[in-house]
Amino acid sequence: MERFKPSQDFPLWAGPNVLVVLCVLLFATLGVRLWYLQVVKGDVYHDKAQENRIRQRVLYAPRGVIRDALGTLVAENVPAYAVAVVREECPDINATLDQIAWWTGEDRQWLQKSFEQGKRRTKSFEEQVVVPNIPFEVVARIESERHHWPGVSVVVRPKRFYPTGSLLAHVLGYVARANDKELAQDPELLLGDNVGKLGVELALERRLRGRKGLEEFEVDATGRELGSHRLYDPVAGEDLHLALQLPLQRAGVRALAGKAGAVVVLDADTGHVLAMVSSPSYDPNEFVTGISQERWNALIDDPLHPMQNRPIQSAYPPGSVFKLVMAGAGLSTGAITPSTTVYCNGKYSVGNREYRCWRRGGHGKVDLRKSIRESCDVYYYALGERLGADAISDFARRCGLGEVTGVDLPHERSGLVPSPAWKQERFGRKWVGGDTINMSIGQGYVVTTPVQIARLVAALVNGGRVLRPLLLASDMPEEQGRLPMSDATRRLITDAMVAVVQEEGGTARVVARPGIRVGAKTGTAQVVKLMERYEKKETQEIPYKYRDHAWLAAFAEKDGRRYALVAFVEHGGHGGSEAGPVVGAMLDALFGLGEAP
Amino acid sequence: MMDRRLFSHVPWGLLVALALLFGIGAVNLYSASSLRLEDGLGVESYFRKQLVWGALGAGVFVAGVVVHYRHLKALAWPAYGLGVLLLLGVRFLGKTVYGAQRWLDLGPLHLQPTELVKVAIIIVVAKILSRMGGSLGWRELAKVVAVALVPAALIAKQPDLGSALNILLIVGGMIVFKGVRPAVFKTLAVGIPVLAPFGWFFLKEYQKQRILVFLDPTADPRGAGYHIIQSQIAIGSGGFWGKGFLRGTQSQLRFLPEKHTDFAFAVLGEEWGFVGSIFVLSVFCCFLYQIYLVTVEAKDDFGRCLAAGVFFYFFWQILINMGMVLGIMPVVGIPLPFLSYGGSSLLVNFCMVALVVNVAMRRFMFKR
């Protein structure tokens, strides 16, 4: 029998020694590795494990719908279909994209580009939309063949639809895909979200959008869902009711057909906007699905500027409409009384310059009532000189001119009420007498928007309250200030406005309606200082771009209800003849006269 | 007849370690096989089966302890012959699972001859080595290597490169244990590392792939690198204290593949953390140390070589499996003793431990 050999007979690399050495090495190597993975890198791997199994899904909230005052839907949500892929589930992404191109008829190259772009912004195992809009026939085709193509799905998302098309485009605005800037500024937005870009959709975006919900779900290694729980429920956007009346709006659009202009109708006692027309218009639905570059260029290059929201953005000299402010200022400061008269012989001299009245032969002896009824310029030249530029400017501002009305629409322009200080600041030149003369008849630097004029007229008939124009029926009247004039003064002015409509010589007799108390003031805003050669010509003979803008500011009262109506026709020529019929049409619609709309 | 003296030399430490490892393995398997989803096999089925195999293993263990190990010398060559025959049988009659022929279908029992061959080889090599006095020269070395190469080649052909390598490593370990002459040692120490790269040409494509992916797991994160990445995430995310029993998200949600077999340790690492992992590693080390003690105290060369063979059997499996799970060795299909599910493997493990206990209990017989 062999004898046991003591271990010291062996070199270190042989015999029982080797077993101990290996034991120590094993323990040390594996132990160090465990320490590294679990203690040193434990947090890193913990995060990786979380990413592995927890995924989140956004639950979209439906956008609030918008109705008019009579309950008709003017902005709603309809289902839209899109093709989406989950990259990780597609066995061969190129073959899948080929198939999608075949289904949808999209260009393969475009599809590849769209896919590559979206890839960077979607997480793994997340649905990535590759074709955003597909018609229902294509949906049906895909659905019937989809089981051959793992990873492909048809996603249904609500799409904004404006059933009235261009009728309300400037009020509603539209929604479209959020751009990079909007995404960066608003953490609530996700890639592919639609946001309000213009109009009420933009101004009241927060209320319409609602709040997205978030769902967390666990997945296994194959991406299969194992159960979920909601972190937040989605909150639907608020449904909004406009004060706007579609039949009235339609009448305004019809009256302005073929013209560039604006109509605003306010409830004079509440400030609610009953109609707000900007002509020409565009179809907001084009923007929802993504407008083409050519179409966009066509809209932008159109000489009539259909994208301009004229009721709030067209700031033009108010012309003779401004005489309402002048009259108020004159009476309130005591510069004139109702019986103060000025003799108009057709011209008025300031220094060495001569200013004409629009009626070359003159109006003869003119008092306040006649000055408004017949819109005598000389009367206001004299009044302007007596008041001084600063007083006029100050008074006009207190009437709410030169500042935004705060209507719930984006990009409203403030208009401008000039003053000597303003001119010095702006141009570095002194205010001269001629500037005062110009301002007195609403020309020169003073510019106003139709909605400002509407607010002013409303205040004249509602007891002097300057009200914020309200688009939503649910909004309560909001007094922004008071006209700086007494009840008596306002009554004198409004009575004179009625004379403009009712009496012989009035400039707005076209808007007279039996049984309704209608008052108005016409205005003609000069585009360029009329050149001699156009002075005697009829409107039709003057090139379009040199024609004057026509204004008509009116109020109507019946059965205790009062309305303010403003029509503005770009390059329309004379206020009474061009803007008058527009206001007339609105009155017919408002009071159910003439043909039913 | 059993001698009462036998009981005074029972290596209790080894038995405690064995019991601990089996217990840990069973508990871990319970977690690894409790799936949240409907799967082919029902919840806990691996756990129950493992217990049944454990009971069978206990029987094998008792049988392996009762008969004096010197009788194994006589059985060595017949067992070796039978093993080679079975391997040839697998080659022609075997059941193909996962693209590899490794199992013999014997009615209800699926026999994996590879595992039995490991036992036979250890016995045969121990017998050969014990007959050679002193250190091995080239001729002795060639004889031992030839004995190992025949079954290893057959197993490699199945293909089961892991097990073939395992056999060569076990025999290599036993040779080193026995000791070779310095000249031989020096030649091999230089020659093997130089010649090893040529082995590359004998590898199958997927085996090359595994090695390449081991070098850079991120190269193919959804394919071959997936195992390595997911296993490291599972273990690493366990952190210091672990996520708790049955709470390992990576394993429970099946991000971890083959978690009840080759990657069982990853489940343990995830649920019990660094503390649990080090504990299990320590138990393995104690277990190996107990085997070492038996080799030191064995009274004959055959017994010593036998125990050393068993030592290397376990050593390589632990090192390769844990190294693979921890991402420091390529992925080859080698189970972790007592923790990986597998009937044949468990039976052989019990058998192996029985050999060592057998040697330890009978050391008094050679007392002077």
Coordinates of C-alpha atoms in Angstrom, one line a residue, chain B:
Chain B
M1 CA -20.5 -5.0 7.1
M2 CA -20.3 -1.4 8.2
D3 CA -17.6 -0.7 10.7
R4 CA -18.6 1.5 13.6
R5 CA -15.3 3.3 13.2
L6 CA -16.6 4.6 10.0
F7 CA -18.8 7.1 11.8
S8 CA -16.1 8.7 13.8
H9 CA -14.5 9.9 10.6
V10 CA -17.5 11.3 8.9
P11 CA -16.6 14.8 7.5
W12 CA -19.4 16.7 9.1
G13 CA -18.3 20.0 7.8
L14 CA -18.6 18.8 4.2
L15 CA -22.1 17.4 4.9
V16 CA -23.2 20.7 6.5
A17 CA -21.9 22.6 3.4
L18 CA -23.7 20.1 1.1
A19 CA -27.0 20.4 3.0
L20 CA -26.7 24.2 2.9
L21 CA -26.0 24.3 -0.8
F22 CA -28.8 22.0 -1.6
G23 CA -31.2 24.0 0.6
I24 CA -30.1 27.4 -0.9
G25 CA -30.4 25.9 -4.4
A26 CA -34.0 24.6 -3.7
V27 CA -35.2 27.9 -2.2
N28 CA -33.6 29.9 -5.1
L29 CA -35.2 27.6 -7.6
Y30 CA -38.5 28.2 -6.0
S31 CA -38.1 31.9 -6.8
A32 CA -36.6 31.3 -10.3
S33 CA -39.5 29.1 -11.3
S34 CA -42.4 31.0 -9.8
L35 CA -43.5 32.8 -12.9
R36 CA -46.1 35.5 -13.0
L37 CA -47.2 34.5 -16.4
E38 CA -48.7 31.3 -17.7
D39 CA -45.8 29.4 -19.0
G40 CA -45.2 25.9 -20.2
L41 CA -44.3 24.6 -16.8
G42 CA -46.5 25.4 -13.9
V43 CA -45.4 27.4 -10.9
E44 CA -43.0 25.7 -8.6
S45 CA -42.7 22.6 -10.8
Y46 CA -38.9 22.9 -11.0
F47 CA -38.8 23.3 -7.3
R48 CA -40.8 20.1 -6.7
K49 CA -38.8 18.2 -9.2
Q50 CA -35.6 19.3 -7.7
L51 CA -36.8 18.0 -4.3
V52 CA -37.5 14.7 -5.9
W53 CA -34.1 14.6 -7.5
G54 CA -32.7 15.6 -4.2
A55 CA -34.3 12.5 -2.6
L56 CA -32.9 10.3 -5.3
G57 CA -29.6 12.0 -4.8
A58 CA -29.6 11.1 -1.1
G59 CA -30.1 7.5 -2.1
V60 CA -27.2 7.7 -4.5
F61 CA -25.2 9.3 -1.8
V62 CA -25.8 6.5 0.7
A63 CA -25.0 3.9 -1.9
G64 CA -21.8 5.8 -2.8
V65 CA -20.7 5.9 0.8
V66 CA -21.5 2.3 1.8
V67 CA -19.2 0.4 -0.6
H68 CA -15.4 0.9 0.1
Y69 CA -13.9 3.1 -2.6
R70 CA -11.1 0.7 -3.3
H71 CA -13.7 -1.5 -5.1
L72 CA -14.2 1.4 -7.5
K73 CA -10.8 0.6 -8.9
A74 CA -12.1 -2.6 -10.3
L75 CA -15.2 -0.9 -11.7
A76 CA -13.2 2.0 -13.2
W77 CA -12.6 0.7 -16.7
P78 CA -16.0 -1.0 -17.2
A79 CA -17.6 2.3 -16.1
Y80 CA -15.4 4.3 -18.5
G81 CA -16.3 1.8 -21.3
L82 CA -20.0 2.1 -20.6
G83 CA -19.7 5.9 -20.6
V84 CA -18.1 6.0 -24.0
L85 CA -20.7 3.5 -25.3
L86 CA -23.5 5.7 -24.0
L87 CA -21.9 8.7 -25.7
L88 CA -21.8 6.8 -28.9
G89 CA -25.4 5.9 -28.3
V90 CA -26.4 9.5 -27.9
R91 CA -24.6 10.2 -31.1
F92 CA -26.9 7.9 -33.0
L93 CA -30.1 7.5 -30.9
G94 CA -30.1 10.7 -28.8
K95 CA -32.8 13.1 -28.4
T96 CA -32.2 16.5 -29.9
V97 CA -32.9 19.4 -27.6
Y98 CA -32.0 22.9 -28.4
G99 CA -30.1 21.7 -31.5
A100 CA -27.8 19.5 -29.5
Q101 CA -27.9 15.7 -28.9
R102 CA -27.2 15.3 -25.2
W103 CA -29.9 13.2 -23.8
L104 CA -30.8 9.5 -24.0
D105 CA -34.5 8.9 -23.7
L106 CA -35.0 6.0 -21.4
G107 CA -38.7 6.0 -20.9
P108 CA -39.5 8.4 -18.1
L109 CA -35.9 9.1 -17.4
H110 CA -33.9 11.5 -19.6
L111 CA -30.3 10.4 -19.1
Q112 CA -27.5 12.8 -19.8
P113 CA -24.5 10.4 -20.2
T114 CA -22.1 13.3 -20.1
E115 CA -22.6 13.7 -16.4
L116 CA -22.0 10.0 -15.7
V117 CA -18.9 10.1 -17.9
K118 CA -17.4 12.7 -15.6
V119 CA -17.6 10.3 -12.6
A120 CA -16.1 7.5 -14.6
I121 CA -13.2 9.6 -15.8
I122 CA -12.4 10.9 -12.4
I123 CA -12.2 7.3 -11.1
V124 CA -10.2 6.1 -14.1
V125 CA -7.7 8.9 -13.9
A126 CA -7.4 8.6 -10.2
K127 CA -6.6 4.9 -10.7
I128 CA -4.0 5.6 -13.3
L129 CA -2.4 8.4 -11.4
S130 CA -2.3 6.4 -8.1
R131 CA -0.3 3.7 -9.9
M132 CA 2.3 6.1 -11.1
G133 CA 4.9 7.0 -8.5
G134 CA 6.2 10.5 -8.2
S135 CA 5.8 13.2 -10.8
L136 CA 4.5 12.5 -14.3
G137 CA 6.7 12.3 -17.4
W138 CA 5.7 12.7 -21.0
R139 CA 4.6 9.1 -21.5
E140 CA 2.4 9.1 -18.3
L141 CA 1.0 12.4 -19.3
A142 CA 0.1 11.2 -22.8
K143 CA -1.7 8.2 -21.4
V144 CA -3.9 10.2 -19.0
V145 CA -4.6 12.8 -21.7
A146 CA -5.6 10.1 -24.2
V147 CA -8.0 8.6 -21.7
A148 CA -9.6 12.0 -21.2
L149 CA -9.7 13.0 -24.9
V150 CA -11.8 10.2 -26.2
P151 CA -15.0 11.1 -24.3
A152 CA -14.2 14.8 -24.5
A153 CA -14.1 14.7 -28.2
L154 CA -17.4 12.8 -28.4
I155 CA -19.0 15.3 -26.0
A156 CA -17.6 18.3 -28.0
K157 CA -19.2 16.7 -31.1
Q158 CA -22.7 16.8 -29.5
P159 CA -22.0 19.7 -29.4
D160 CA -21.4 20.5 -25.7
L161 CA -18.2 22.4 -25.7
G162 CA -18.7 23.4 -22.0
S163 CA -18.7 19.9 -20.8
A164 CA -15.9 18.7 -23.0
L165 CA -13.8 21.6 -21.7
N166 CA -14.9 20.7 -18.2
I167 CA -13.6 17.2 -18.5
L168 CA -10.2 18.4 -19.9
L169 CA -10.0 20.9 -17.1
I170 CA -10.8 18.3 -14.4
V171 CA -8.2 15.9 -15.8
G172 CA -5.7 18.8 -16.2
G173 CA -6.3 19.8 -12.6
M174 CA -5.7 16.2 -11.4
I175 CA -2.5 16.1 -13.4
V176 CA -1.3 19.3 -11.7
F177 CA -2.4 17.9 -8.4
K178 CA -0.3 14.8 -8.9
G179 CA 2.6 16.8 -10.2
V180 CA 4.5 16.7 -13.4
R181 CA 8.3 16.7 -13.9
P182 CA 9.7 20.3 -14.0
A183 CA 10.8 19.9 -17.6
V184 CA 7.3 18.8 -18.7
F185 CA 5.8 21.6 -16.6
K186 CA 8.0 24.2 -18.3
T187 CA 7.2 23.0 -21.8
L188 CA 3.5 23.0 -21.1
A189 CA 3.5 26.4 -19.4
V190 CA 4.8 27.9 -22.6
G191 CA 3.2 25.6 -25.2
I192 CA -0.4 25.6 -24.2
P193 CA -0.9 29.4 -24.3
V194 CA 0.9 29.5 -27.7
L195 CA -1.2 26.7 -29.2
A196 CA -4.5 27.7 -27.7
P197 CA -5.5 30.3 -30.3
F198 CA -5.4 27.6 -33.0
G199 CA -8.3 26.0 -31.2
W200 CA -10.4 28.9 -32.7
F201 CA -10.6 27.0 -36.0
F202 CA -12.3 24.1 -34.4
L203 CA -15.1 26.2 -32.9
K204 CA -18.6 26.4 -34.3
E205 CA -19.8 29.7 -35.5
Y206 CA -22.1 30.3 -32.5
Q207 CA -19.3 29.4 -30.1
K208 CA -17.0 32.0 -31.8
Q209 CA -19.9 34.4 -31.5
R210 CA -20.1 33.8 -27.8
I211 CA -16.5 34.5 -27.3
L212 CA -16.6 37.7 -29.4
V213 CA -19.7 38.9 -27.6
F214 CA -18.1 38.1 -24.3
L215 CA -15.3 40.5 -25.2
D216 CA -17.9 43.2 -26.1
P217 CA -21.5 42.3 -25.0
T218 CA -22.9 45.6 -26.4
A219 CA -22.0 44.5 -29.9
D220 CA -25.2 42.4 -30.0
P221 CA -27.4 43.4 -27.2
R222 CA -30.5 41.7 -28.4
G223 CA -28.8 38.5 -29.4
A224 CA -25.8 36.8 -27.9
G225 CA -24.9 39.7 -25.7
Y226 CA -28.4 39.7 -24.1
H227 CA -27.6 37.0 -21.6
I228 CA -24.5 38.7 -20.3
I229 CA -26.1 42.2 -20.1
Q230 CA -29.3 41.0 -18.5
S231 CA -27.5 38.8 -16.0
Q232 CA -25.3 41.7 -15.0
I233 CA -28.2 44.0 -14.6
A234 CA -30.0 41.4 -12.5
I235 CA -27.0 40.9 -10.2
G236 CA -26.0 44.6 -10.1
S237 CA -29.5 45.8 -9.4
G238 CA -29.6 43.6 -6.3
G239 CA -27.2 46.1 -4.7
F240 CA -25.9 45.4 -1.2
W241 CA -29.0 44.0 0.5
G242 CA -30.9 42.6 -2.5
K243 CA -34.5 43.1 -3.5
G244 CA -35.8 40.3 -1.4
F245 CA -37.1 36.8 -2.0
L246 CA -39.4 36.5 -5.0
R247 CA -38.9 40.2 -5.7
G248 CA -36.2 40.2 -8.3
T249 CA -37.9 42.1 -11.2
Q250 CA -35.4 41.0 -13.8
S251 CA -35.8 37.4 -13.1
Q252 CA -39.5 37.4 -12.3
L253 CA -40.3 39.4 -15.5
R254 CA -38.2 37.0 -17.5
F255 CA -35.6 39.6 -18.7
L256 CA -33.2 37.0 -17.4
P257 CA -33.0 33.9 -19.7
E258 CA -32.4 30.4 -18.5
K259 CA -32.7 31.7 -15.0
H260 CA -33.5 28.3 -13.4
T261 CA -30.5 26.5 -15.0
D262 CA -27.3 28.2 -16.0
F263 CA -28.3 31.7 -14.7
A264 CA -29.7 30.6 -11.3
F265 CA -27.0 32.5 -9.5
A266 CA -28.2 35.8 -11.1
V267 CA -31.6 35.3 -9.5
L268 CA -29.9 34.8 -6.1
G269 CA -27.7 37.8 -6.7
E270 CA -30.7 40.0 -7.5
E271 CA -32.9 38.9 -4.6
W272 CA -30.3 38.6 -1.9
G273 CA -27.8 41.2 -3.0
F274 CA -24.1 41.3 -2.2
V275 CA -24.7 39.9 1.3
G276 CA -26.4 36.8 0.0
S277 CA -24.0 36.3 -2.9
I278 CA -20.9 36.5 -0.7
F279 CA -22.6 34.1 1.7
V280 CA -23.2 31.6 -1.0
L281 CA -19.7 32.1 -2.4
S282 CA -18.3 31.5 1.1
V283 CA -20.3 28.3 1.5
F284 CA -18.9 27.1 -1.8
C285 CA -15.4 27.9 -0.6
C286 CA -15.9 26.1 2.7
F287 CA -17.3 23.2 0.7
L288 CA -14.2 23.1 -1.5
Y289 CA -11.9 23.5 1.6
Q290 CA -13.6 20.5 3.2
I291 CA -12.7 18.5 0.1
Y292 CA -9.1 19.8 0.3
L293 CA -8.9 18.6 3.9
V294 CA -9.9 15.1 2.8
T295 CA -7.1 15.0 0.2
V296 CA -4.6 16.0 2.9
E297 CA -5.8 13.4 5.3
A298 CA -6.5 10.6 2.8
K299 CA -4.3 7.6 3.5
D300 CA -3.7 6.4 0.0
D301 CA -2.9 7.9 -3.4
F302 CA -6.1 6.7 -5.1
G303 CA -8.3 8.3 -2.4
R304 CA -6.3 11.5 -2.6
C305 CA -6.5 11.6 -6.4
L306 CA -10.2 10.8 -6.3
A307 CA -10.9 13.6 -3.8
A308 CA -8.8 15.9 -5.9
G309 CA -10.8 15.0 -9.0
V310 CA -14.0 15.8 -7.2
F311 CA -12.5 19.1 -6.0
F312 CA -11.7 20.1 -9.6
Y313 CA -15.1 18.9 -10.8
F314 CA -16.7 21.4 -8.5
F315 CA -14.1 24.1 -8.7
W316 CA -14.3 24.5 -12.5
Q317 CA -18.1 24.4 -12.5
I318 CA -18.3 27.1 -9.8
L319 CA -15.7 29.3 -11.4
I320 CA -17.0 29.0 -15.0
N321 CA -20.7 29.3 -14.1
M322 CA -20.3 32.2 -11.7
G323 CA -17.7 33.8 -13.9
M324 CA -20.1 33.7 -16.8
V325 CA -23.0 35.0 -14.8
L326 CA -20.8 37.8 -13.5
G327 CA -19.6 38.6 -17.0
I328 CA -16.0 37.7 -16.6
M329 CA -16.1 34.5 -18.6
P330 CA -17.7 33.6 -21.9
V331 CA -21.1 32.0 -21.8
V332 CA -20.8 28.2 -22.0
G333 CA -23.5 25.9 -20.7
I334 CA -22.1 24.8 -17.4
P335 CA -24.4 24.5 -14.4
L336 CA -23.7 25.8 -10.9
P337 CA -23.6 22.8 -8.6
F338 CA -26.7 22.5 -6.4
L339 CA -28.1 25.8 -7.6
S340 CA -28.9 25.1 -11.2
Y341 CA -31.9 22.9 -11.9
G342 CA -31.1 19.6 -13.5
G343 CA -31.6 16.0 -12.4
S344 CA -28.6 14.3 -13.9
S345 CA -26.3 17.0 -12.7
L346 CA -27.7 16.9 -9.2
L347 CA -27.4 13.1 -9.0
V348 CA -23.8 13.3 -10.1
N349 CA -23.1 16.0 -7.6
F350 CA -24.3 13.9 -4.8
C351 CA -22.4 11.0 -6.2
M352 CA -19.2 13.1 -6.3
V353 CA -19.6 14.2 -2.7
A354 CA -20.3 10.6 -1.7
L355 CA -16.9 9.6 -3.2
V356 CA -15.1 12.2 -1.0
V357 CA -17.1 11.2 2.1
N358 CA -16.2 7.6 1.3
V359 CA -12.5 8.5 1.2
A360 CA -12.7 10.5 4.4
M361 CA -14.6 7.8 6.4
R362 CA -12.1 5.1 5.6
R363 CA -8.9 7.0 6.3
F364 CA -8.4 5.1 9.6
M365 CA -8.0 1.8 7.7
F366 CA -4.6 2.9 6.6
K367 CA -3.4 3.9 10.0
R368 CA -0.1 2.7 10.9

